[in-house]
Coordinates of C-alpha atoms in Angstrom, one line a residue:
M963 CA 28.3 -14.8 -3.3
A964 CA 29.5 -11.1 -1.9
K965 CA 32.0 -10.4 0.2
P966 CA 30.1 -10.5 4.1
L967 CA 30.3 -6.8 5.4
K968 CA 32.2 -8.1 7.7
E969 CA 35.4 -8.2 6.2
I970 CA 34.6 -5.4 3.5
I971 CA 34.6 -3.1 6.9
K972 CA 38.2 -5.6 8.7
D973 CA 39.4 -4.0 5.3
D974 CA 39.0 -0.4 5.6
P975 CA 36.4 0.4 9.0
K976 CA 35.8 4.3 7.2
K977 CA 33.6 2.3 4.7
A978 CA 31.3 1.4 6.5
L979 CA 28.0 3.5 7.1
G980 CA 27.9 4.6 10.8
V981 CA 31.0 5.2 10.9
N982 CA 31.4 7.2 8.0
P983 CA 29.7 10.4 9.0
E984 CA 29.7 11.3 5.7
D985 CA 27.3 8.9 3.5
A986 CA 25.6 9.2 7.0
K987 CA 24.2 12.8 6.8
I988 CA 23.3 12.1 2.9
S989 CA 20.8 10.4 4.0
K990 CA 20.0 12.5 7.0
V991 CA 20.0 15.2 5.2
Y992 CA 17.7 13.4 2.6
I993 CA 15.1 12.3 5.1
S994 CA 15.1 15.4 7.4
V995 CA 13.6 17.6 3.9
A996 CA 11.4 14.3 3.8
F997 CA 9.5 14.3 6.9
I998 CA 9.3 18.6 6.4
T999 CA 7.4 18.3 3.7
L1000 CA 5.4 16.0 5.2
L1001 CA 4.4 17.7 7.9
I1002 CA 3.4 20.9 5.0
G1003 CA 1.6 18.2 2.5
G1004 CA -0.2 16.4 6.0
L1005 CA -1.3 20.1 6.8
L1006 CA -2.5 20.8 3.3
G1007 CA -4.5 17.1 2.9
L1008 CA -6.5 18.3 6.4
L1009 CA -7.2 21.3 4.5
Q1010 CA -8.4 19.7 1.7
G1011 CA -10.5 16.9 3.8
L1012 CA -12.0 20.0 5.7
E1013 CA -12.6 22.0 3.0
R1014 CA -14.5 18.8 0.5
G1015 CA -16.7 17.6 3.5
G1016 CA -17.9 21.0 3.9
L1017 CA -16.6 21.7 7.1
L1018 CA -14.2 24.7 6.4
Q1019 CA -14.3 27.3 4.2
L1020 CA -10.8 28.5 2.8
P1021 CA -9.5 32.1 2.7
S1022 CA -10.2 34.0 -0.8
W1023 CA -6.2 34.0 -1.8
L1024 CA -6.6 29.9 -1.1
N1025 CA -8.7 28.3 -2.8
Y1026 CA -9.0 24.2 -2.8
Y1027 CA -7.4 23.5 -6.2
Q1028 CA -4.1 25.2 -4.7
V1029 CA -4.3 23.1 -1.9
L1030 CA -5.4 19.7 -4.1
T1031 CA -2.2 20.9 -6.3
A1032 CA 0.2 21.6 -3.9
H1033 CA -0.9 18.4 -1.4
G1034 CA 0.0 16.6 -4.3
V1035 CA 3.6 18.2 -5.6
L1036 CA 4.4 17.8 -1.9
L1037 CA 3.7 14.8 -1.2
I1038 CA 3.7 12.3 -4.3
L1039 CA 6.9 14.0 -6.2
I1040 CA 8.7 15.6 -2.7
F1041 CA 8.1 13.5 -0.3
T1042 CA 8.8 10.3 -1.7
A1043 CA 11.8 10.7 -3.7
T1044 CA 13.8 12.5 -0.6
F1045 CA 13.3 9.7 1.9
S1046 CA 13.6 7.3 -1.0
I1047 CA 17.0 8.7 -2.1
G1048 CA 18.4 8.9 1.7
Y1049 CA 16.8 5.4 2.5
L1050 CA 18.3 3.7 -0.3
Y1051 CA 21.4 5.8 -0.5
A1052 CA 22.0 4.5 3.1
G1053 CA 21.8 0.5 2.4
F1054 CA 23.3 0.9 -0.2
S1055 CA 26.8 2.2 1.0
H1056 CA 26.0 -0.2 3.8
T1057 CA 26.2 -3.2 1.8
I1058 CA 28.7 -2.2 -1.2
G1059 CA 31.0 -0.7 2.0
G1060 CA 30.7 3.1 1.2
L1061 CA 30.0 6.0 -1.5
L1062 CA 32.8 7.1 -4.0
P1063 CA 33.4 10.7 -3.3
K1064 CA 31.9 11.7 -6.7
V1065 CA 29.2 10.0 -6.1
R1066 CA 28.5 12.0 -2.5
K1067 CA 28.5 15.7 -4.6
M1068 CA 26.5 14.4 -7.5
A1069 CA 24.1 12.9 -4.8
W1070 CA 24.1 16.6 -3.1
T1071 CA 23.6 18.4 -6.4
G1072 CA 20.7 16.1 -6.5
L1073 CA 19.5 17.8 -3.0
G1074 CA 19.8 21.1 -4.3
L1075 CA 18.2 20.6 -8.3
M1076 CA 15.2 19.0 -6.4
L1077 CA 15.1 21.7 -3.6
F1078 CA 15.5 24.7 -6.2
G1079 CA 13.2 23.1 -8.5
T1080 CA 10.6 22.7 -5.5
A1081 CA 11.1 26.1 -4.7
L1082 CA 9.7 27.0 -8.2
V1083 CA 7.1 24.5 -8.6
V1084 CA 5.3 25.7 -4.5
A1085 CA 5.7 29.3 -5.6
T1086 CA 3.8 28.9 -8.6
I1087 CA 1.0 27.5 -7.0
V1088 CA 1.0 30.1 -3.8
M1089 CA 0.6 32.6 -6.7
N1090 CA -1.7 30.5 -7.7
E1091 CA -0.4 30.3 -11.0
A1092 CA -0.4 25.9 -11.2
S1093 CA -3.7 24.9 -9.7
V1094 CA -3.3 22.1 -11.8
L1095 CA -3.9 19.4 -9.3
Y1096 CA -0.5 16.7 -9.6
T1097 CA -0.9 15.7 -12.7
F1098 CA -0.2 18.7 -14.7
Y1099 CA -1.3 17.9 -18.0
P1100 CA -3.0 19.8 -20.6
P1101 CA -5.3 21.2 -21.6
M1102 CA -5.3 23.3 -18.5
A1103 CA -1.7 24.9 -18.5
A1104 CA 0.0 26.2 -15.4
S1105 CA 3.2 29.1 -14.9
P1106 CA 6.0 28.2 -17.5
I1107 CA 7.7 28.8 -14.3
F1108 CA 5.9 25.4 -13.0
Y1109 CA 7.2 22.9 -15.6
I1110 CA 10.6 24.5 -15.3
G1111 CA 10.7 24.2 -11.7
L1112 CA 9.3 20.2 -12.0
V1113 CA 13.1 20.1 -15.0
F1114 CA 15.1 20.7 -12.0
V1115 CA 13.3 18.2 -9.8
V1116 CA 13.7 15.1 -12.4
L1117 CA 17.3 16.5 -12.9
G1118 CA 18.1 15.9 -9.5
I1119 CA 16.6 12.7 -9.6
W1120 CA 19.0 11.5 -12.2
S1121 CA 21.6 12.6 -10.4
C1122 CA 21.7 10.3 -7.8
A1123 CA 20.2 8.0 -10.0
F1124 CA 23.4 8.2 -12.0
G1125 CA 25.5 8.2 -8.7
V1126 CA 24.1 4.8 -8.0
F1127 CA 25.2 3.6 -11.4
I1128 CA 28.3 5.0 -11.1
N1129 CA 29.2 3.0 -7.7
Y1130 CA 27.5 0.2 -9.3
N1131 CA 30.0 0.2 -11.8
H1132 CA 33.2 0.1 -9.6
W1133 CA 32.2 -2.3 -7.3
R1134 CA 31.1 -4.9 -10.1
K1135 CA 34.8 -3.8 -11.6
N1136 CA 36.2 -5.1 -8.1
H1137 CA 34.4 -8.0 -7.1
K1138 CA 34.5 -9.7 -10.6
G1139 CA 32.6 -13.2 -10.2
E1140 CA 30.9 -11.9 -7.3
V1141 CA 27.0 -11.4 -6.7
T1142 CA 26.2 -7.9 -5.6
P1143 CA 24.6 -8.3 -2.3
L1144 CA 20.2 -7.9 -2.6
F1145 CA 19.8 -4.5 -1.0
A1146 CA 22.2 -3.0 -4.0
F1147 CA 20.1 -5.3 -6.1
F1148 CA 16.9 -3.6 -5.1
T1149 CA 18.6 0.0 -5.3
M1150 CA 20.0 -0.7 -9.1
G1151 CA 17.0 -1.5 -10.0
I1152 CA 14.6 0.7 -8.6
F1153 CA 17.2 3.8 -10.0
I1154 CA 16.8 1.7 -13.7
L1155 CA 12.7 1.7 -13.4
W1156 CA 12.6 5.4 -12.3
F1157 CA 15.2 6.9 -15.0
F1158 CA 13.9 5.1 -17.5
G1159 CA 10.1 5.7 -16.3
S1160 CA 10.5 9.2 -16.2
L1161 CA 11.9 9.5 -19.3
G1162 CA 8.1 10.6 -21.0
V1163 CA 6.9 12.9 -18.2
T1164 CA 9.9 14.7 -19.1
V1165 CA 9.5 15.0 -22.7
E1166 CA 6.4 16.2 -21.6
V1167 CA 7.4 18.8 -19.6
F1168 CA 9.6 19.8 -22.5
M1169 CA 6.9 20.5 -24.5
L1170 CA 4.7 22.6 -22.2
I1171 CA 6.8 24.5 -21.4
P1172 CA 7.1 26.6 -24.9
W1173 CA 3.5 25.8 -25.1
S1174 CA 2.5 27.1 -21.7
M1175 CA 5.2 30.5 -22.3
G1176 CA 3.2 31.4 -26.2
L1177 CA 5.9 30.1 -28.4
T1178 CA 3.4 27.6 -30.0
E1179 CA -0.3 27.7 -30.0
T1180 CA -1.4 24.6 -28.9
I1181 CA -0.3 20.8 -27.9
N1182 CA -1.5 17.3 -28.7
V1183 CA -3.3 16.5 -25.6
M1184 CA -3.6 12.7 -26.5
V1185 CA 0.5 12.4 -26.5
S1186 CA 0.9 14.6 -23.2
R1187 CA -1.3 12.4 -21.4
T1188 CA 0.0 9.3 -22.8
L1189 CA 3.5 10.2 -21.7
F1190 CA 2.8 11.3 -18.5
W1191 CA 0.6 8.0 -17.3
S1192 CA 4.1 6.2 -19.1
F1193 CA 5.7 8.0 -15.9
G1194 CA 3.1 8.2 -14.1
H1195 CA 2.0 4.7 -13.6
T1196 CA 5.6 3.6 -13.1
L1197 CA 6.1 5.7 -10.7
V1198 CA 3.6 4.1 -7.9
N1199 CA 5.4 1.1 -8.8
V1200 CA 8.5 2.5 -8.3
W1201 CA 7.7 3.4 -4.2
Y1202 CA 6.4 -0.7 -4.1
L1203 CA 9.8 -1.4 -5.5
I1204 CA 11.0 0.2 -2.4
A1205 CA 8.7 -0.6 -0.2
T1206 CA 9.0 -4.3 -1.3
S1207 CA 13.1 -4.3 -0.7
A1208 CA 12.9 -3.8 3.2
W1209 CA 10.2 -6.0 2.9
Y1210 CA 12.9 -8.4 1.6
V1211 CA 15.7 -7.2 3.5
A1212 CA 14.9 -6.0 6.2
V1213 CA 11.9 -7.4 7.9
P1214 CA 13.4 -11.7 8.2
K1215 CA 16.5 -10.4 10.3
L1216 CA 14.1 -8.2 12.5
I1217 CA 11.7 -11.0 13.3
D1218 CA 15.3 -13.8 13.5
G1219 CA 14.2 -15.6 10.6
K1220 CA 15.5 -15.7 7.1
V1221 CA 15.2 -14.6 3.6
F1222 CA 12.8 -17.1 1.9
S1223 CA 15.4 -17.0 -1.5
D1224 CA 17.8 -14.5 -2.6
K1225 CA 17.2 -15.7 -5.8
L1226 CA 13.4 -15.1 -5.6
A1227 CA 14.0 -12.1 -4.7
R1228 CA 16.3 -10.9 -8.1
V1229 CA 13.4 -12.7 -10.0
V1230 CA 10.7 -10.4 -8.1
V1231 CA 13.5 -7.3 -8.7
I1232 CA 14.0 -8.3 -12.6
L1233 CA 9.8 -8.9 -13.6
L1234 CA 9.1 -5.2 -11.8
V1235 CA 11.6 -3.4 -13.9
I1236 CA 10.8 -5.1 -17.5
L1237 CA 7.0 -5.1 -17.2
N1238 CA 6.1 -1.8 -15.5
I1239 CA 6.5 1.1 -18.0
P1240 CA 3.8 -0.4 -20.0
G1241 CA 0.2 -0.1 -18.5
G1242 CA 0.0 3.8 -18.8
F1243 CA -3.1 4.0 -20.8
H1244 CA -5.1 1.8 -18.0
H1245 CA -5.6 5.5 -16.5
Q1246 CA -6.4 6.4 -19.9
I1247 CA -9.4 3.5 -20.1
I1248 CA -12.1 6.4 -21.0
D1249 CA -10.2 8.4 -23.3
P1250 CA -11.6 8.4 -26.7
G1251 CA -8.8 7.9 -29.6
I1252 CA -6.9 5.0 -28.1
S1253 CA -7.9 1.9 -29.6
E1254 CA -10.0 -1.2 -27.7
T1255 CA -6.5 -3.6 -28.9
V1256 CA -4.0 -0.9 -27.2
K1257 CA -5.8 -0.4 -24.3
F1258 CA -6.2 -4.1 -23.8
L1259 CA -2.5 -5.1 -24.2
H1260 CA -1.5 -2.2 -21.5
V1261 CA -4.3 -3.8 -18.7
F1262 CA -2.5 -7.5 -19.9
M1263 CA 0.5 -5.6 -19.0
S1264 CA -1.2 -4.1 -15.6
V1265 CA -2.0 -7.2 -14.9
A1266 CA 1.1 -9.0 -15.4
I1267 CA 3.4 -7.1 -12.5
A1268 CA 0.4 -8.9 -10.3
F1269 CA 2.6 -12.1 -10.9
P1270 CA 5.9 -11.0 -9.2
S1271 CA 3.6 -9.4 -6.5
L1272 CA 2.7 -13.0 -5.8
M1273 CA 5.5 -14.8 -5.5
T1274 CA 6.1 -11.6 -3.0
A1275 CA 3.3 -12.7 -0.9
F1276 CA 4.0 -16.2 -1.3
A1277 CA 7.5 -15.6 -0.3
M1278 CA 7.5 -12.9 3.1
F1279 CA 4.5 -15.2 4.4
A1280 CA 7.0 -18.3 4.4
V1281 CA 9.5 -16.0 5.9
F1282 CA 6.4 -15.3 8.7
E1283 CA 6.0 -18.9 9.1
R1284 CA 9.2 -20.1 9.5
A1285 CA 10.3 -17.6 11.4
G1286 CA 7.0 -18.1 14.0
R1287 CA 7.1 -22.0 14.2
K1288 CA 11.5 -21.5 15.4
K1289 CA 9.9 -19.7 18.4
G1290 CA 6.9 -22.2 19.3
G1291 CA 4.4 -21.6 16.7
K1292 CA 2.1 -24.7 16.8
G1293 CA -0.8 -26.1 14.5
L1294 CA -2.1 -24.0 11.6
F1295 CA -1.9 -20.3 12.8
G1296 CA 0.2 -20.9 15.7
W1297 CA 3.2 -19.0 14.2
F1298 CA 0.8 -16.2 13.7
K1299 CA 0.7 -15.7 17.2
K1300 CA 4.9 -15.6 18.1
L1301 CA 5.8 -12.8 15.6
P1302 CA 6.6 -9.8 17.3
W1303 CA 3.7 -7.8 17.1
G1304 CA 4.9 -5.2 19.8
D1305 CA 8.0 -4.3 17.9
V1306 CA 7.1 -1.2 14.8
R1307 CA 10.0 -2.0 13.0
F1308 CA 7.7 -5.0 12.3
L1309 CA 4.1 -3.8 13.0
A1310 CA 4.4 -1.3 10.2
P1311 CA 5.7 -2.9 7.2
M1312 CA 3.4 -6.0 8.1
I1313 CA 0.5 -3.5 8.3
A1314 CA 1.6 -2.5 5.6
M1315 CA 2.2 -5.9 3.3
I1316 CA -1.7 -6.9 4.3
A1317 CA -2.5 -3.7 3.0
F1318 CA -1.3 -4.4 -0.2
I1319 CA -4.3 -7.3 -0.5
P1320 CA -7.0 -4.3 -0.8
G1321 CA -5.1 -2.7 -2.8
G1322 CA -4.0 -5.2 -5.4
A1323 CA -7.9 -6.0 -5.8
G1324 CA -9.2 -2.9 -6.1
G1325 CA -6.6 -2.2 -8.9
L1326 CA -7.8 -4.4 -10.7
I1327 CA -11.1 -3.2 -10.7
N1328 CA -9.6 -0.1 -12.0
T1329 CA -7.5 -1.7 -15.0
S1330 CA -11.0 -3.7 -15.7
N1331 CA -12.3 -1.9 -19.2
Q1332 CA -16.5 -2.4 -17.5
M1333 CA -15.9 -1.1 -14.0
N1334 CA -13.4 1.3 -15.0
Q1335 CA -16.7 3.3 -16.4
V1336 CA -18.2 2.8 -13.1
V1337 CA -15.7 4.3 -10.6
H1338 CA -12.9 6.5 -13.3
N1339 CA -14.1 10.3 -12.2
T1340 CA -15.2 9.1 -8.5
L1341 CA -13.2 9.5 -5.3
W1342 CA -13.0 5.7 -5.7
V1343 CA -9.9 6.2 -7.0
V1344 CA -8.6 8.9 -4.4
G1345 CA -9.3 5.7 -1.9
H1346 CA -7.7 3.5 -3.9
F1347 CA -4.7 5.5 -4.2
H1348 CA -4.4 6.2 -0.4
I1349 CA -4.3 2.5 0.7
T1350 CA -2.1 1.9 -2.3
V1351 CA 0.3 4.7 -1.3
G1352 CA -0.7 6.0 1.9
V1353 CA -0.6 2.5 3.7
T1354 CA 1.0 0.2 1.6
V1355 CA 4.0 2.1 0.3
V1356 CA 4.4 4.6 3.4
L1357 CA 3.7 2.9 6.4
T1358 CA 6.8 1.0 4.9
F1359 CA 8.4 4.1 5.1
F1360 CA 7.4 4.6 8.4
G1361 CA 8.4 1.4 9.8
I1362 CA 11.8 1.8 8.5
C1363 CA 12.9 4.8 9.7
Y1364 CA 12.7 3.2 13.5
W1365 CA 15.8 1.4 12.4
L1366 CA 17.4 3.3 10.0
I1367 CA 17.4 6.5 11.7
P1368 CA 18.7 5.3 14.5
Y1369 CA 21.4 3.7 12.6
I1370 CA 22.3 6.2 10.6
S1371 CA 22.5 9.0 13.7
K1372 CA 24.5 6.8 16.0
R1373 CA 21.6 6.0 18.7
K1374 CA 19.0 3.7 19.6
L1375 CA 15.6 2.5 19.4
T1376 CA 14.2 3.5 23.2
P1377 CA 11.3 1.5 24.4
Q1378 CA 9.4 4.5 25.2
M1379 CA 10.0 5.3 21.0
N1380 CA 8.8 2.0 20.3
R1381 CA 6.2 2.4 21.7
L1382 CA 4.7 5.8 20.3
G1383 CA 5.6 4.3 17.1
I1384 CA 3.1 1.7 17.6
I1385 CA 0.3 4.4 18.9
Q1386 CA 1.8 6.4 15.9
T1387 CA 1.2 2.8 13.6
I1388 CA -2.2 2.6 15.0
V1389 CA -3.7 5.8 13.9
W1390 CA -2.5 6.1 10.5
T1391 CA -3.9 2.9 10.3
V1392 CA -7.1 3.6 11.6
G1393 CA -7.4 6.8 9.9
M1394 CA -6.3 5.5 6.4
L1395 CA -8.7 3.3 6.9
L1396 CA -12.1 5.5 7.7
M1397 CA -10.3 8.6 4.9
S1398 CA -10.3 5.5 2.3
G1399 CA -12.9 3.6 3.3
S1400 CA -15.8 5.7 2.8
Q1401 CA -14.0 7.4 -0.4
H1402 CA -14.3 4.3 -2.1
L1403 CA -18.1 3.5 -0.9
V1404 CA -19.1 6.6 -1.8
G1405 CA -17.3 6.5 -4.9
L1406 CA -19.2 4.0 -5.6
L1407 CA -22.2 6.8 -4.7
G1408 CA -21.2 8.9 -7.8
D1409 CA -19.2 11.1 -6.2
P1410 CA -16.7 13.2 -8.0
R1411 CA -12.9 13.3 -7.5
R1412 CA -10.5 16.6 -8.5
T1413 CA -14.3 19.2 -7.1
S1414 CA -14.1 20.8 -3.7
Y1415 CA -17.4 21.2 -1.4
T1416 CA -20.7 21.1 -3.6
T1417 CA -23.8 19.8 -3.1
Y1418 CA -24.6 20.9 -7.0
G1419 CA -28.3 22.9 -5.9
E1420 CA -29.5 20.8 -2.9
H1421 CA -29.7 17.2 -4.7
E1422 CA -30.6 14.7 -3.2
T1423 CA -27.9 12.3 -4.9
A1424 CA -24.9 15.0 -3.3
L1425 CA -26.5 15.2 -0.2
S1426 CA -26.1 11.4 0.0
W1427 CA -23.0 12.0 -0.1
I1428 CA -22.1 14.4 3.0
P1429 CA -22.4 11.9 5.6
Y1430 CA -19.8 9.9 3.6
E1431 CA -17.4 12.9 3.3
Y1432 CA -17.4 13.8 6.9
V1433 CA -16.2 10.4 8.0
M1434 CA -13.6 11.2 5.6
A1435 CA -12.8 14.4 6.6
F1436 CA -12.3 13.0 10.3
G1437 CA -10.0 10.3 8.7
A1438 CA -7.8 13.1 7.6
T1439 CA -7.3 14.9 11.2
L1440 CA -6.2 11.5 12.3
L1441 CA -3.9 11.2 9.6
L1442 CA -2.2 14.8 10.4
V1443 CA -2.0 13.3 14.1
G1444 CA -0.3 10.5 13.0
V1445 CA 2.2 13.0 10.5
I1446 CA 2.9 14.8 13.8
I1447 CA 3.7 12.0 16.2
Q1448 CA 5.8 10.6 13.2
V1449 CA 7.9 13.6 12.4
Y1450 CA 8.5 13.8 17.0
A1451 CA 9.2 10.3 16.2
V1452 CA 12.1 11.1 13.3
F1453 CA 13.6 13.9 14.5
N1454 CA 13.7 12.8 18.2
M1455 CA 15.7 9.6 16.8
M1456 CA 18.3 11.7 14.7
F1457 CA 19.0 14.3 17.3
F1458 CA 18.2 13.2 21.2
A1459 CA 17.9 9.7 21.6
P1460 CA 20.1 8.0 23.7
K1461 CA 24.3 7.5 21.6
G1462 CA 24.3 3.7 20.6
E1463 CA 24.8 1.5 18.1
T1464 CA 22.2 0.4 15.7
E1465 CA 22.3 -2.7 13.6
F1466 CA 21.1 -2.2 9.8
P1467 CA 19.1 -5.2 9.7
V1468 CA 20.2 -6.9 6.4
G1469 CA 18.6 -10.8 6.3
E1470 CA 21.0 -13.7 5.3
E1471 CA 19.3 -17.3 3.7
E1472 CA 19.1 -20.3 5.1
A1473 CA 22.0 -22.0 5.8
G1474 CA 23.3 -24.5 2.5
A1475 CA 20.7 -22.2 0.5
E1476 CA 21.1 -22.4 -3.6
K1477 CA 23.2 -20.3 -5.2
T1478 CA 22.6 -17.7 -6.7
P1479 CA 22.8 -17.4 -10.8
F1480 CA 25.3 -15.0 -11.7
W1481 CA 23.0 -14.7 -15.1
T1482 CA 20.5 -11.8 -12.1
E1483 CA 23.5 -9.8 -13.1
R1484 CA 23.0 -9.0 -17.0
W1485 CA 21.4 -5.5 -16.7
S1486 CA 21.9 -4.8 -19.7
L1487 CA 20.0 -7.6 -21.2
W1488 CA 17.3 -6.2 -18.9
I1489 CA 17.4 -3.0 -19.5
I1490 CA 16.6 -3.7 -23.6
L1491 CA 14.1 -6.4 -22.5
L1492 CA 12.4 -3.2 -20.9
L1493 CA 13.3 -1.0 -23.7
M1494 CA 11.7 -4.0 -26.1
V1495 CA 8.7 -4.1 -24.1
V1496 CA 8.1 -0.1 -23.8
A1497 CA 8.4 0.5 -27.6
M1498 CA 5.6 -2.5 -27.8
A1499 CA 3.6 -0.7 -25.4
Y1500 CA 3.8 2.8 -27.3
V1501 CA 5.8 3.1 -30.9
V1502 CA 3.0 2.1 -32.7
P1503 CA -0.3 4.3 -30.5
I1504 CA 2.1 7.5 -29.9
V1505 CA 2.8 7.4 -33.7
D1506 CA -0.5 7.6 -34.2
F1507 CA -1.4 10.3 -32.0
V1508 CA 0.9 12.2 -34.1
V1509 CA 0.5 11.3 -37.6
N1510 CA -3.5 11.6 -37.1
A1511 CA -3.4 14.0 -34.6
P1512 CA -6.8 16.0 -33.4
P1513 CA -7.0 19.4 -33.5
G1514 CA -4.8 20.7 -30.4
S1515 CA -5.6 22.2 -27.2
P1516 CA -4.4 26.2 -26.6
P1517 CA -3.5 26.9 -22.4
I1518 CA -6.7 26.6 -20.9
K1519 CA -6.6 28.3 -17.5
T1520 CA -10.2 27.9 -15.2
W1521 CA -9.2 29.6 -12.0

């Protein structure tokens, strides 16, 4: 087993995060950038919702598609990446005894690269030279500066990823025969998946740069879209794995429970790393030029990740039941009442877990060839994305803040801030239910995604969508209120909360639990299996797209 943290701190007190201000500063700055980005992206989301519902007309210098692109890029790429790195680096440092000096430098370098890239991306969007939505694949073309900015964002993430790999290898050399602490194991799995999952989109972007500069006349649209979705599909599950790390590691400690099974948690990480990248073609089910056999393979791989997800559901609800019964819960569901519903650190991730049930069910619909034909280009897909990412992932992130930020800032979570957090969680949940729920329903009625407000010449069908769009706009308003409360809470806890010591919650296993097998540490094997599965899923179709390429597309600008 890994050396307990108390022994690590005893050996070298400066190695513990919270004692070492240099490690804490990295996380604080990353998280600060994340929530400033969230505030801007949330405001853009409200503008988008009001415009889509016909309740607001944007000025001539700012159109709906600019807002949509900026909202997507800032929240989907920048907010999630900066928060995730700040959180993962904090937990990684805590559980392995601190970051190496060169790894700290790599983290700061990564932040600089990401901020520079974001500045380039935002500048082109503001200039209306990159209204290509967050998917940014051809035939729509942005300014080459937009794509160059994306390169810097990816390089920033890679810098942080390689920092983790270096620190992990250093820890392994000094702890031979020991099992990596569970949180550090999650961190390794997440950054491995993040790195390999982003290779495809990196190749795509380097294809787009000369094309957008006019150096190449056309581009292979099928190859570009495929490379993008090999990343886009994986990125969603990177976020899910990040949220899962908090469910497995922190939540049991917060409810005075025990980790269900350390080995099961590691198997879940391994399965998600190996199985995740294939599956991108389920986003391209209606695309021509892809054989049904290949689409079916990717649908199968997409559905395969439901298996580790079901393992997680079983493990977490076992943790909840055991903790509730230890507190006196009787009967079939008495344990449910004993859970700490008044603690935002539990309430937020618990709602996030519950939301993953309908979110996962909606994902199965999107992945089904027949049903996808009905919902693919409708607001149903937008609603699905918001309930999975906006609730399951983001609400877990919010819950993490209420223990992580006091921890890295050497402050305390006050009862007043806990109550504010509960209010924020309720506001966010209601807002997302209204917005996502109406998007699901109106999507089934045919309301298209990726379009600004229109009645299609006062067509009767389009007019029937308007009440749902009003509900969407109201939900978006509540969500901005939730964003403002959360941003206030974050910076209050970071700079103004009472000084004190806050624990980094790391769950422990039951006494006498089975020892974690060392074979779980064989990352070289898991990476080889990952690459084999990716090759199985992508080599044949991409070769076919290249050898039997349709006519390429020149850059197209529709605005």
